[in-house]
PDB file of C-alpha atoms in Angstrom:
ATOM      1  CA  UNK Z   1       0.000   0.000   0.000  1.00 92.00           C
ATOM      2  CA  UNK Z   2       1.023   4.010  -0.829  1.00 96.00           C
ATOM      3  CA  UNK Z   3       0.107   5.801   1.572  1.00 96.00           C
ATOM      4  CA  UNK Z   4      -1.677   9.780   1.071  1.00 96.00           C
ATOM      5  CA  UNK Z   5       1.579  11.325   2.373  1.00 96.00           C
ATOM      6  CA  UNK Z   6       3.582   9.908  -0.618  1.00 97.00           C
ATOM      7  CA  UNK Z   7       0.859  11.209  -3.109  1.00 97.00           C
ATOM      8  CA  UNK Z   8       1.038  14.267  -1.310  1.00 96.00           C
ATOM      9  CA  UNK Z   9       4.657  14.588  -2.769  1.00 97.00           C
ATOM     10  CA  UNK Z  10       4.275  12.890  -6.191  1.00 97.00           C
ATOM     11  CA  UNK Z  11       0.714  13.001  -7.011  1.00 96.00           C
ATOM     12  CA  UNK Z  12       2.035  11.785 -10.776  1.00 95.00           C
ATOM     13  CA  UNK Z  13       4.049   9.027  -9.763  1.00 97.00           C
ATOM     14  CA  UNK Z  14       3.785   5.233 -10.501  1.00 97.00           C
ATOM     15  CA  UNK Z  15       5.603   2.516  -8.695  1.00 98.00           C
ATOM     16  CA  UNK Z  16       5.736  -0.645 -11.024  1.00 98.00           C
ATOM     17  CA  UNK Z  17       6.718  -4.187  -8.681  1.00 98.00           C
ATOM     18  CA  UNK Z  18       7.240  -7.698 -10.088  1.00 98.00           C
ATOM     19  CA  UNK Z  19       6.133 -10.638  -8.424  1.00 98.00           C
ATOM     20  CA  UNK Z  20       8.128 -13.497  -7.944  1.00 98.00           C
ATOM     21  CA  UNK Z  21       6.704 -16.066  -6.263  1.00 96.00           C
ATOM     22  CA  UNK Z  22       9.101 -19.070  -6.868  1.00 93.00           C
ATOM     23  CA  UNK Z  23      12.553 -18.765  -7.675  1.00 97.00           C
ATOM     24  CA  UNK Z  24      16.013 -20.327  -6.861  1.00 98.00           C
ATOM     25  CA  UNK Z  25      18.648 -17.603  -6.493  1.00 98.00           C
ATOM     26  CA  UNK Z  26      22.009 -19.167  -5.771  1.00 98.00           C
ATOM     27  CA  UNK Z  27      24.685 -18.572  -8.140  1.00 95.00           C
ATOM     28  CA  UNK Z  28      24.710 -20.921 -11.127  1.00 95.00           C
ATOM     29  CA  UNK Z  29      28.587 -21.218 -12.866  1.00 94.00           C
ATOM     30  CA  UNK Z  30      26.751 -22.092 -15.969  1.00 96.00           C
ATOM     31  CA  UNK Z  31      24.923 -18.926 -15.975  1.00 95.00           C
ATOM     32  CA  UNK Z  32      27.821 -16.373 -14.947  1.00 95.00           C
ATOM     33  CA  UNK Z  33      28.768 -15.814 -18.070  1.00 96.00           C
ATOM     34  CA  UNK Z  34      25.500 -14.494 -19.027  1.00 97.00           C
ATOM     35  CA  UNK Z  35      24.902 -11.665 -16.072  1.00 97.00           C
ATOM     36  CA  UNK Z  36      28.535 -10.317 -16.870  1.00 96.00           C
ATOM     37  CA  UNK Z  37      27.190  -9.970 -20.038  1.00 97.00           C
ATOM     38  CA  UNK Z  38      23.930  -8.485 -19.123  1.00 97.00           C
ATOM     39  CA  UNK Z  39      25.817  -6.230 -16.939  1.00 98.00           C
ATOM     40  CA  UNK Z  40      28.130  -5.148 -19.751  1.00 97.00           C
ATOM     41  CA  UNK Z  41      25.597  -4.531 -21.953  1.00 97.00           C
ATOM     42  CA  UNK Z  42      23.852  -2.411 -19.778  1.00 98.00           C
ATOM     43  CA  UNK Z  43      26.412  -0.009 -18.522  1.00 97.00           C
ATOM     44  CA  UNK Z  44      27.005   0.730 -22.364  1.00 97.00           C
ATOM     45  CA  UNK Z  45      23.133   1.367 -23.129  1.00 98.00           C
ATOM     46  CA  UNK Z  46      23.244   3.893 -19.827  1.00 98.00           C
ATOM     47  CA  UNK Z  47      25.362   6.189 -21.704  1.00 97.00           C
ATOM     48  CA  UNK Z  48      23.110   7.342 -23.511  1.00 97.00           C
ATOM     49  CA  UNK Z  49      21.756   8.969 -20.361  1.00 97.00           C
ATOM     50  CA  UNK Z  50      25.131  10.264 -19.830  1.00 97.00           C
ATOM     51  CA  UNK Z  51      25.339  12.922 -22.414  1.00 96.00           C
ATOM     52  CA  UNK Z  52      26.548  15.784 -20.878  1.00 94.00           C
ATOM     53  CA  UNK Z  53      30.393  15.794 -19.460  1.00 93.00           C
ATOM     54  CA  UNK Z  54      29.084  17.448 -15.964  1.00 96.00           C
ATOM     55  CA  UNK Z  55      27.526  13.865 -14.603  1.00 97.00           C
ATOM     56  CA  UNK Z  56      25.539  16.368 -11.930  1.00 95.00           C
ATOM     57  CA  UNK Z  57      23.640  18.145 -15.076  1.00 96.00           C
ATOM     58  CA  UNK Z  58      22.379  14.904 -16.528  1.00 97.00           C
ATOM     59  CA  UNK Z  59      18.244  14.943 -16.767  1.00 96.00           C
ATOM     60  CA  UNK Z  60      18.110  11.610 -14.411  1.00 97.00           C
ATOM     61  CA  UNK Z  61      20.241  13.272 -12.061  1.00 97.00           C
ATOM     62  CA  UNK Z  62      19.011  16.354 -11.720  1.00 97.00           C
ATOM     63  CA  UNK Z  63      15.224  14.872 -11.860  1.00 97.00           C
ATOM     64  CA  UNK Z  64      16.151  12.035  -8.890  1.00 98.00           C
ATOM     65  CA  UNK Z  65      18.053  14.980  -7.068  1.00 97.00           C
ATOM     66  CA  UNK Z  66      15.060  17.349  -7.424  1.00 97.00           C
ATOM     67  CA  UNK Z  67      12.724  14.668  -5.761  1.00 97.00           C
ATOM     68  CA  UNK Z  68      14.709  14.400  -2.935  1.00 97.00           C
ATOM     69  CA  UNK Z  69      14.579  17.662  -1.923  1.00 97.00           C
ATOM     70  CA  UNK Z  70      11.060  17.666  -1.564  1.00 97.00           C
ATOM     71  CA  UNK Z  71      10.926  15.613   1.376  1.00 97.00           C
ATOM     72  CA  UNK Z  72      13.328  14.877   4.563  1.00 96.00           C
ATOM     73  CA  UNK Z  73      16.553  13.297   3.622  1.00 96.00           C
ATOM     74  CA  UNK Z  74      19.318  12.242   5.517  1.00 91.00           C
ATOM     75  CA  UNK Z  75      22.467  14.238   5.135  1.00 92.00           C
ATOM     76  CA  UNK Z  76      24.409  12.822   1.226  1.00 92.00           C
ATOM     77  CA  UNK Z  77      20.922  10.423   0.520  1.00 95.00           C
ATOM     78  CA  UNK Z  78      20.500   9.976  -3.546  1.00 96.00           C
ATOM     79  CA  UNK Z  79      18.799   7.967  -5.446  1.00 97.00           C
ATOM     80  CA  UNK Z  80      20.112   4.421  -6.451  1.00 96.00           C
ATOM     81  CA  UNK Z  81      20.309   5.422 -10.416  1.00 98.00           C
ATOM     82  CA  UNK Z  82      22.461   7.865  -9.188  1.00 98.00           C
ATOM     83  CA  UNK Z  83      25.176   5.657  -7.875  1.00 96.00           C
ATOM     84  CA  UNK Z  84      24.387   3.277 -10.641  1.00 97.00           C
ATOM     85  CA  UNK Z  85      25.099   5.887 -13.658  1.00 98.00           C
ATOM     86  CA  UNK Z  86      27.551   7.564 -11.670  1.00 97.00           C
ATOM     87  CA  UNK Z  87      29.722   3.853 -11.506  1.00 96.00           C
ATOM     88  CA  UNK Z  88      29.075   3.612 -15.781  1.00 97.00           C
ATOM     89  CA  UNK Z  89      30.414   7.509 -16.225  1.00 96.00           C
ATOM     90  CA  UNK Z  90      33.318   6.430 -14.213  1.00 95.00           C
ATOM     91  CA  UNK Z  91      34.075   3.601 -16.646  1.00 93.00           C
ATOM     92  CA  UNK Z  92      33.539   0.922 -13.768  1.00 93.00           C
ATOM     93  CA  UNK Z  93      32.528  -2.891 -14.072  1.00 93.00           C
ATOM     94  CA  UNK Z  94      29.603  -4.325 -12.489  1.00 95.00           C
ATOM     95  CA  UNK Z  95      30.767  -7.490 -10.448  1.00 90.00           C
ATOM     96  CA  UNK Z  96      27.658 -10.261  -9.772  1.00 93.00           C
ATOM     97  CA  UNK Z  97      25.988  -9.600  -6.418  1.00 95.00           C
ATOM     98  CA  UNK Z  98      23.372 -12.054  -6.960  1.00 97.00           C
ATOM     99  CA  UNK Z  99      21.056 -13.409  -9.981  1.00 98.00           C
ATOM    100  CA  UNK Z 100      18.329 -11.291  -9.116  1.00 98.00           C
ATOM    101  CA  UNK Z 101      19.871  -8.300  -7.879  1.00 98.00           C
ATOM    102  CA  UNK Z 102      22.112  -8.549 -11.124  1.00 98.00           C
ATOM    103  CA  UNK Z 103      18.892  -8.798 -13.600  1.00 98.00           C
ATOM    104  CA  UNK Z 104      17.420  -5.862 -11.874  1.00 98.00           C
ATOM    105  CA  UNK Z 105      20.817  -3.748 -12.059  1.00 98.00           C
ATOM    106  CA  UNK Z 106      21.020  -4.466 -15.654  1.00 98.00           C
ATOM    107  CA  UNK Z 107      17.461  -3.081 -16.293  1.00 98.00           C
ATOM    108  CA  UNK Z 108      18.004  -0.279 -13.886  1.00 98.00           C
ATOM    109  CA  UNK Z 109      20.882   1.300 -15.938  1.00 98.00           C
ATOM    110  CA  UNK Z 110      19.492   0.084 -19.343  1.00 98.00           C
ATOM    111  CA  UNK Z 111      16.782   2.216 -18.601  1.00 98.00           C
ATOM    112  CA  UNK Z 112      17.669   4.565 -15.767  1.00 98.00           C
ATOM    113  CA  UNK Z 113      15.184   3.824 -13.638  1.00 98.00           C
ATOM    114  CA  UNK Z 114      15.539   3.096  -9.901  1.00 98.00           C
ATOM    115  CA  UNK Z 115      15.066  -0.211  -8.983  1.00 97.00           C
ATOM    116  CA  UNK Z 116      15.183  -2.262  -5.849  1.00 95.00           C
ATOM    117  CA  UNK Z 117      14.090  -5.752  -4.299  1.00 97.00           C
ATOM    118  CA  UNK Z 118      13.007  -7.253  -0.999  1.00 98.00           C
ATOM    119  CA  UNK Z 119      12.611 -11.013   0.367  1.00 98.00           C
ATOM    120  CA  UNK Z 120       9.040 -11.161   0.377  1.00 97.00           C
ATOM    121  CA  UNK Z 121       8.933 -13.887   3.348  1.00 97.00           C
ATOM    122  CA  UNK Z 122      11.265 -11.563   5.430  1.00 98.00           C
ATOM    123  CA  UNK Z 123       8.734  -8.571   4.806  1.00 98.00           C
ATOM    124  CA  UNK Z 124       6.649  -8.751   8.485  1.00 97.00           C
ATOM    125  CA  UNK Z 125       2.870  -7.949   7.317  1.00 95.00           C
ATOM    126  CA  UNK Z 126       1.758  -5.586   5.105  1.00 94.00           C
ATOM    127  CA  UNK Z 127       4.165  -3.513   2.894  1.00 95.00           C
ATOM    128  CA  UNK Z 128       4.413   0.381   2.866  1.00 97.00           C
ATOM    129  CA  UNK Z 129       5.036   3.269   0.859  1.00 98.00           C
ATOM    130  CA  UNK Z 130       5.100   6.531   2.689  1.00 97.00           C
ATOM    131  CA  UNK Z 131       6.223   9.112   5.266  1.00 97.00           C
ATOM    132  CA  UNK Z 132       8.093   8.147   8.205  1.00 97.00           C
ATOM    133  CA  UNK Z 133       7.157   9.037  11.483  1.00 97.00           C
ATOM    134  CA  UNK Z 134      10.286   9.524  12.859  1.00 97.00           C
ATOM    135  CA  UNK Z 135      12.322   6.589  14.778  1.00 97.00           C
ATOM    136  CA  UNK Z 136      11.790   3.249  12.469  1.00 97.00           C
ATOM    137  CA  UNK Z 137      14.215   0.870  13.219  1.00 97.00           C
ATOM    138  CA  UNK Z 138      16.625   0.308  10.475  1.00 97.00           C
ATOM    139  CA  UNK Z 139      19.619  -1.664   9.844  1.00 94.00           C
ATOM    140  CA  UNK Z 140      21.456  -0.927   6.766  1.00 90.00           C
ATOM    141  CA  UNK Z 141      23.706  -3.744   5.592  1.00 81.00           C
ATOM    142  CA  UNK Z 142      27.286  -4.380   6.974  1.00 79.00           C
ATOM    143  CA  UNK Z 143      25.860  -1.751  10.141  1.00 82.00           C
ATOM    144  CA  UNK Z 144      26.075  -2.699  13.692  1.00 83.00           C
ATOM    145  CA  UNK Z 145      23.771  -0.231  14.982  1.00 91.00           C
ATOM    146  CA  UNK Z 146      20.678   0.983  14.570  1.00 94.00           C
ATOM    147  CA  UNK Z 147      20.245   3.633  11.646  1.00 94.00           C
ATOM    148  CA  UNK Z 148      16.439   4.572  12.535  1.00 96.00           C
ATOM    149  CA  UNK Z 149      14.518   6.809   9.882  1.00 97.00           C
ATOM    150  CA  UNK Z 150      14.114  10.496  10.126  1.00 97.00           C
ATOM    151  CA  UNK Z 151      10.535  12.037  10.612  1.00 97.00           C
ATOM    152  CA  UNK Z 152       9.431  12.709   7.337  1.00 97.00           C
ATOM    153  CA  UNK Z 153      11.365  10.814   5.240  1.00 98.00           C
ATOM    154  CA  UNK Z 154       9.786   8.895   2.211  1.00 98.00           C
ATOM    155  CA  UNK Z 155      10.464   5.079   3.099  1.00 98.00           C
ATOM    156  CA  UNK Z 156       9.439   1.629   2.605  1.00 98.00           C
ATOM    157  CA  UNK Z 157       8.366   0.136   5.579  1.00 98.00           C
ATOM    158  CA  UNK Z 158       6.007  -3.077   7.513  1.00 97.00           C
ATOM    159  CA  UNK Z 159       5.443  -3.994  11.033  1.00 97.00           C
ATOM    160  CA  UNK Z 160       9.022  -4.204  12.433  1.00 97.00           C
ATOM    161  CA  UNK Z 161      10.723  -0.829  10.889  1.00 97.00           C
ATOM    162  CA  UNK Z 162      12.010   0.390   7.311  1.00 97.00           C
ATOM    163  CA  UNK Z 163      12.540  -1.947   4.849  1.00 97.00           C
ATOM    164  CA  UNK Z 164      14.551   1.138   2.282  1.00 97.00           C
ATOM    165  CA  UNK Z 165      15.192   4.565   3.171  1.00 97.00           C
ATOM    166  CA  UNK Z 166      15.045   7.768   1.487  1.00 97.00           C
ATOM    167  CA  UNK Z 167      12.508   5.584  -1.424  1.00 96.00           C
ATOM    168  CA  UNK Z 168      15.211   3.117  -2.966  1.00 93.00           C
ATOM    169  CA  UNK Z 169      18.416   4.912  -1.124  1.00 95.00           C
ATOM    170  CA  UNK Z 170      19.562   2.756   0.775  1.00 93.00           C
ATOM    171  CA  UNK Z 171      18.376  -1.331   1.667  1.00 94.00           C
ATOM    172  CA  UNK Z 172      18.004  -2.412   5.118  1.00 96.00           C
ATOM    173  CA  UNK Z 173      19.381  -6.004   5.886  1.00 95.00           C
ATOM    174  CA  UNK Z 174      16.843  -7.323   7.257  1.00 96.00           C
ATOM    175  CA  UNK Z 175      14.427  -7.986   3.859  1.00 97.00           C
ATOM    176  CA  UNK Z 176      17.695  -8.102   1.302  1.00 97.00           C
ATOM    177  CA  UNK Z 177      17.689 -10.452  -1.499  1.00 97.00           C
ATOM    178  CA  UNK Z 178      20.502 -13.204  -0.482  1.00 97.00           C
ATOM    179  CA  UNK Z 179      21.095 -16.197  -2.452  1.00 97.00           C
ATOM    180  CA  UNK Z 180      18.984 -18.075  -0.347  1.00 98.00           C
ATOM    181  CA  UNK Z 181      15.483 -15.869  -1.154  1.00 98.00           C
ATOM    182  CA  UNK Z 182      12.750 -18.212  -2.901  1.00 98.00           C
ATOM    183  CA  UNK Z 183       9.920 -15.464  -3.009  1.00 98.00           C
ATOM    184  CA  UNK Z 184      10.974 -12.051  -4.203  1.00 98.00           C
ATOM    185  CA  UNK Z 185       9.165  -8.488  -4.673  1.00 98.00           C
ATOM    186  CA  UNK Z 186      11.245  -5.960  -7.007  1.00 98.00           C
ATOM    187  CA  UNK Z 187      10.447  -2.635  -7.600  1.00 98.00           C
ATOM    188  CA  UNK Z 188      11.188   0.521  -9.895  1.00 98.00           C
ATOM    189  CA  UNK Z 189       9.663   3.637  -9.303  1.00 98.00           C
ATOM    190  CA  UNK Z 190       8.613   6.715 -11.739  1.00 97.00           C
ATOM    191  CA  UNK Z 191       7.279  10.431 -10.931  1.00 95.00           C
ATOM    192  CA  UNK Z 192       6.850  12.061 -14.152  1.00 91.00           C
ATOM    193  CA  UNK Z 193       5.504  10.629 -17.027  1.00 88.00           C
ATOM    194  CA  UNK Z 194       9.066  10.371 -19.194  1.00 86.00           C
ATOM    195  CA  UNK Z 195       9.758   8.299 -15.997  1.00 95.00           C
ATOM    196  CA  UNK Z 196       6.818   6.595 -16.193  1.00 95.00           C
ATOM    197  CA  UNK Z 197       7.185   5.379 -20.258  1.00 95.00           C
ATOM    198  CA  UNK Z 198      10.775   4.135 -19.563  1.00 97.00           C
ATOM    199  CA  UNK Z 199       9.757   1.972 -16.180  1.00 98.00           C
ATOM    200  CA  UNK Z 200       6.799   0.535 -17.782  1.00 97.00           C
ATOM    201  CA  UNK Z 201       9.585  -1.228 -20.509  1.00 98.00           C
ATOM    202  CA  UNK Z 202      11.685  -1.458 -17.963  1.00 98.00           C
ATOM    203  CA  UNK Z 203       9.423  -3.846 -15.670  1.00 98.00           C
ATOM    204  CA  UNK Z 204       8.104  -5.759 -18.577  1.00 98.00           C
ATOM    205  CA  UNK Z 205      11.416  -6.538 -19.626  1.00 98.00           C
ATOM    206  CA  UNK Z 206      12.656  -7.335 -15.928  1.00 98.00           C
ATOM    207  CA  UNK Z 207       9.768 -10.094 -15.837  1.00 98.00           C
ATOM    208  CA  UNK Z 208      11.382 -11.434 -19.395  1.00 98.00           C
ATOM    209  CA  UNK Z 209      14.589 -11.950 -18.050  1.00 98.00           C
ATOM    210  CA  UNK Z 210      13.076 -13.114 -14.849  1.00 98.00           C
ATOM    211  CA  UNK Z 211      10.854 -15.657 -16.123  1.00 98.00           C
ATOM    212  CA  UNK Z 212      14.111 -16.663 -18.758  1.00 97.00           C
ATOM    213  CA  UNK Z 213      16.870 -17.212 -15.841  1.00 98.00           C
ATOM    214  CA  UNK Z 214      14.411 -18.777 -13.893  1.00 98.00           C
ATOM    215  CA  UNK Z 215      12.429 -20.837 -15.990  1.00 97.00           C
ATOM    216  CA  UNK Z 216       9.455 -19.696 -14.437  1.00 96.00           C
ATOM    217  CA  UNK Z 217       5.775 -19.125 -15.599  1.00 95.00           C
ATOM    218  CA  UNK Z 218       3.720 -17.619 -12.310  1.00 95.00           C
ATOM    219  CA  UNK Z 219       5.184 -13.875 -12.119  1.00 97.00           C
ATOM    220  CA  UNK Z 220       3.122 -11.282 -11.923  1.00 97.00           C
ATOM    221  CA  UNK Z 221       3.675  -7.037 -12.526  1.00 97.00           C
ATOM    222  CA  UNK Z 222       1.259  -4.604 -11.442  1.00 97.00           C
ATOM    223  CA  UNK Z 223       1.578  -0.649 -10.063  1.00 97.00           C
ATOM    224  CA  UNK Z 224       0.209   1.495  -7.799  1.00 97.00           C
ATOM    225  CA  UNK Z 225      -0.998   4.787  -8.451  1.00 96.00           C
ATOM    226  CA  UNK Z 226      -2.869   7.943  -6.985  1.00 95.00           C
ATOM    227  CA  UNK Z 227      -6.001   6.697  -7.961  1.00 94.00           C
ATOM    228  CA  UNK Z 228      -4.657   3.018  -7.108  1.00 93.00           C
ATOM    229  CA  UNK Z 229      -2.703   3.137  -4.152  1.00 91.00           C
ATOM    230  CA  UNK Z 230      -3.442  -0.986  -2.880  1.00 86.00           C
ATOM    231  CA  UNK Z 231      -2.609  -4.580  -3.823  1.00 90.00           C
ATOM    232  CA  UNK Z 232      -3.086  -7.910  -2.020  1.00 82.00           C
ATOM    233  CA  UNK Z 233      -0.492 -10.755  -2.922  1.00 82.00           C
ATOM    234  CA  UNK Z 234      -2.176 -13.871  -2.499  1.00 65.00           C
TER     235      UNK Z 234
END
């Protein structure tokens, strides 16, 4: 669910998730070959977002940087395309994570879109889009201590804290995707229409590869907006 305070914000936005109910994430040797490629392939295809030599005065950038000025941020917070593009403009290689957070890398710079995932059987009840009250716990991965989220500031969240800060900033460790996730909800969000054209490609072609890699048949997109803020997961 997206809750009123998020609309409040970006009354034109549309967040796009894939459903996966069934998948087997470990690493595959046979299939390595193939996400370096996918990877590769991708940080090329982001250039194209890349065209200006001042990284800072690209249109994602300044769009995603924009955004997050309109709500409370904690101190350095951008967006995850950011990082992303700003890696490909620095000529870096993407090294493999894991299958499904490399598939939904490669899309994200492909298209320059933000896009994130969560274990959906480590997500405790219902899942949240909205204004924080101040105080949710949060542990970001690799962190010792307790990182809680700032009043105001646009998270994900459920029942015991935030699940990603500042919208898809940073990923707590608590609901990451790990090579041992079977059930998976992945996300890429849009608030202007340009946004929204790119992320609707973007999300069908994350359920291709998806289904592909996975040999799966039972995944399932859908998106919330204004004027449909709510979906139940069966």
């Amino acid at each position: 669910m997206i809750e009123p305070s998020f609309w409040e914000i970006f009354p034109d936005a549309e967040i796009y998730f894939l459903h996966l109910p069934i998948i087997d994430n470990h690493h595959d040797n046979t299939k390595e070959a193939y996400l370096n490629e996918l990877l590769k392939k991708a940080t090329q295809e982001a250039q194209y977002f890349l065209p200006d030599e001042n990284f800072s005065q690209n249109d994602v950038i300044q769009e995603w940087r924009q955004a997050f000025s309109k709500f409370k941020t904690k101190k350095g917070a951008r967006s995850s395309i950011e990082a992303l593009l700003k890696r490909a403009n620095q000529g870096h290689e993407f090294q493999s994570i894991n299958p499904l957070v490399d598939l939904y890398n490669s899309i994200s710079l492909k298209y320059a879109v933000p896009c994130g995932g969560e274990d959906f059987d480590k997500i405790a009840g219902d899942f949240h889009l909205g204004k924080a009250q101040g105080g949710e716990p949060f542990f970001p991965l690799g962190a010792d201590t307790d990182a809680p989220a700032l009043p105001e500031e646009i998270i994900y969240y459920d029942d015991d804290g935030a699940i990603c800060r500042c919208l898809n900033w940073r990923e707590a460790q608590r609901t990451m995707l790990t090579e041992e996730t079977t059930e998976a909800i992945l996300v890429i969000e849009a608030i202007n229409d340009s946004q929204r054209s790119r992320a609707k490609e973007a999300i069908n072609e994350l359920k291709q590869l998806s289904d592909h890699y996975f040999n799966i048949s039972n995944s399932s997109i859908f998106s919330l907006t204004q004027s449909s803020p709510k979906h139940s997961i069966d």
